[in-house]
Short mmCIF file of C-alpha atoms in Angstrom, two decimals:
data_model
loop_
_atom_site.label_atom_id
_atom_site.label_comp_id
_atom_site.label_asym_id
_atom_site.label_seq_id
_atom_site.Cartn_x
_atom_site.Cartn_y
_atom_site.Cartn_z
CA GLU A 1 -5.76 16.06 5.05
CA ILE A 2 -1.89 15.48 5.05
CA PHE A 3 -0.37 11.98 4.76
CA THR A 4 3.11 11.49 6.31
CA CYS A 5 5.37 8.49 5.49
CA LEU A 6 6.55 7.09 8.66
CA TRP A 7 9.08 4.77 6.74
CA GLN A 8 12.40 4.86 8.74
CA GLY A 9 14.12 8.06 8.04
CA CYS A 10 11.41 9.69 5.80
CA THR A 11 9.01 12.51 6.49
CA GLN A 12 7.72 13.09 3.19
CA GLN A 13 3.97 14.41 3.29
CA TYR A 14 1.35 14.10 0.64
CA PHE A 15 -2.13 15.75 0.16
CA ASP A 16 -3.68 12.23 -0.76
CA ALA A 17 -3.24 8.73 0.08
CA GLU A 18 -2.67 7.54 -3.60
CA GLN A 19 0.46 9.84 -3.67
CA LEU A 20 1.82 8.44 -0.36
CA TYR A 21 1.26 4.77 -1.65
CA SER A 22 3.19 5.69 -5.06
CA HIS A 23 6.04 7.19 -3.10
CA LEU A 24 6.22 3.99 -0.89
CA THR A 25 6.23 1.57 -3.68
CA ASN A 26 8.54 3.63 -5.89
CA ASP A 27 10.90 5.26 -3.65
CA HIS A 28 11.07 2.63 -0.53
CA VAL A 29 10.17 -0.57 -1.99
CA GLY A 30 11.92 -0.32 -5.51
CA ARG A 31 12.20 -2.96 -8.08
CA LYS A 32 14.49 -5.87 -8.76
CA SER A 33 15.26 -4.61 -12.29
CA THR A 34 16.73 -1.42 -10.76
CA GLY A 35 18.60 -3.04 -8.03
CA ASN A 36 16.93 -1.37 -5.16
CA LEU A 37 14.31 -3.99 -4.23
CA CYS A 38 13.26 -3.93 -0.51
CA LEU A 39 11.07 -6.83 0.80
CA THR A 40 11.02 -5.51 4.54
CA CYS A 41 8.76 -3.04 5.67
CA HIS A 42 10.44 -0.21 7.53
CA TRP A 43 7.24 1.61 8.52
CA LEU A 44 7.15 2.95 12.16
CA HIS A 45 6.80 -0.16 14.48
CA CYS A 46 6.49 -2.53 11.67
CA ASP A 47 9.27 -5.07 10.40
CA VAL A 48 7.31 -7.18 8.16
CA THR A 49 9.40 -9.12 5.77
CA VAL A 50 8.06 -10.79 2.45
CA VAL A 51 9.39 -12.75 -0.44
CA LYS A 52 8.07 -11.17 -3.28
CA ARG A 53 7.44 -7.66 -4.33
CA ASP A 54 3.61 -8.15 -4.81
CA HIS A 55 3.27 -9.07 -1.24
CA ILE A 56 4.98 -6.04 0.33
CA THR A 57 2.98 -3.61 -2.05
CA SER A 58 -0.07 -5.43 -0.81
CA HIS A 59 1.02 -5.23 2.93
CA LEU A 60 1.66 -1.42 2.58
CA ARG A 61 -1.98 -0.99 2.20
CA VAL A 62 -2.53 -1.52 5.89
CA HIS A 63 -0.49 1.90 6.58
CA VAL A 64 -2.12 3.74 3.75
CA PRO A 65 -5.96 4.82 3.94
CA LEU A 66 -6.55 4.04 0.29
CA LYS A 67 -9.42 1.88 -0.90
CA PRO A 68 -9.36 2.00 -4.72
CA HIS A 69 -11.69 -1.14 -5.20
CA ARG A 70 -15.23 -0.18 -5.36
CA CYS A 71 -18.14 -2.38 -5.19
CA SER A 72 -20.32 -1.65 -8.57
CA PHE A 73 -23.48 -2.77 -6.53
CA CYS A 74 -23.19 -0.83 -3.31
CA LYS A 75 -20.15 1.41 -3.79
CA LYS A 76 -18.47 -0.26 -0.73
CA ALA A 77 -14.58 0.35 -1.04
CA PHE A 78 -11.94 -2.14 -0.31
CA LYS A 79 -8.08 -1.95 -0.11
CA ARG A 80 -7.22 -5.06 -1.83
CA PRO A 81 -8.98 -6.52 -5.07
CA GLN A 82 -9.28 -9.99 -3.80
CA ASP A 83 -11.42 -8.38 -0.68
CA LEU A 84 -13.81 -6.83 -3.50
CA LYS A 85 -14.30 -9.92 -5.19
CA LYS A 86 -14.98 -11.73 -2.17
CA HIS A 87 -17.62 -9.05 -1.24
CA GLU A 88 -19.33 -9.03 -4.61
CA LYS A 89 -20.27 -12.60 -4.15
CA THR A 90 -22.35 -11.61 -1.45
CA HIS A 91 -24.86 -9.60 -3.93
#
């Protein structure tokens, strides 16, 4: 499967979702320390704006089919660590 970046003006393609997510956070969101921090999502048909870098990187997970947080009991996977934590309380 090929994952295409749909950020405004970008058509980069990757062979896994983790690479796409890394591209988004490094190349499009950037960092305050390097003076290129972007807190508005420019994904196709999305214009979410947030106030912190953590919030935009969390938001980007809605656009990337990446679920790195796996339940150690049933192996169900989640996009966000807080969702995994909530789920694990059900066991």
